[in-house]
């Protein structure tokens, strides 16, 4: 089996170890005998999403989001088509925000988002920083590190990834975290996220290949991930 992954704006949208999510997906794919190749997309490049089964879009400062907003909007139609087609993807923090309808920034500006996810992000007065523990119906407990000012609100049709147990998550109300939408997962969890939540990586790979992968619990990567996760859970 072969998979192609596109990593959007790696040099601009890559805060708090987010690149580690791509490294984890590449390593975990090998646990399943999947040959994965990663391409990088940045400002002004040609982009043909029809050749990709996986997408990663990391976090960024307001400045970085401003920098990419116009370029990203140029690809709105093909990103929307790719999501409808079922591309699997992980969107972290700023990347998550940019696929909503709008993104309020700390300087009072508002960026137009792609309106692919049923969310909007309003400017937040305080930064939400710290360890995050959430409980997901689909994945059980998930852990990560959040650092954002934006408050993301899901509309009626949005299904949160998880309920917040410790920390904030989507917004100041600290009720829910992230979103699960078609084959996309949006989250505020940096860290990077996937190495401590490998069950989510397995879900993304399964969606990308179009079948449920039988969890490989024997690999050293899996064992290290589980012990890392347990150490964080124990410290929270
Ligand atoms: N700039 C956005 C905010 O502060 C996203 C931050 C991030 O991606 N870590 O809410």
PDB file of N, CA, C and O in Angstrom, residues 8 92 223:
ATOM      1  N   UNK A   8       1.129  21.246   4.751  1.00  0.00           N
ATOM      2  CA  UNK A   8       0.894  22.630   4.328  1.00  0.00           C
ATOM      3  C   UNK A   8       1.718  23.621   5.145  1.00  0.00           C
ATOM      4  O   UNK A   8       1.726  23.584   6.371  1.00  0.00           O
ATOM      5  N   UNK A  92      -3.976  21.404  13.310  1.00  0.00           N
ATOM      6  CA  UNK A  92      -3.649  21.757  14.693  1.00  0.00           C
ATOM      7  C   UNK A  92      -3.737  23.271  14.882  1.00  0.00           C
ATOM      8  O   UNK A  92      -3.120  24.029  14.125  1.00  0.00           O
ATOM      9  N   UNK A 223       4.708   0.952  21.740  1.00  0.00           N
ATOM     10  CA  UNK A 223       5.011   0.795  23.172  1.00  0.00           C
ATOM     11  C   UNK A 223       5.548   2.104  23.771  1.00  0.00           C
ATOM     12  O   UNK A 223       5.137   2.527  24.857  1.00  0.00           O
TER      13      UNK A 223
END
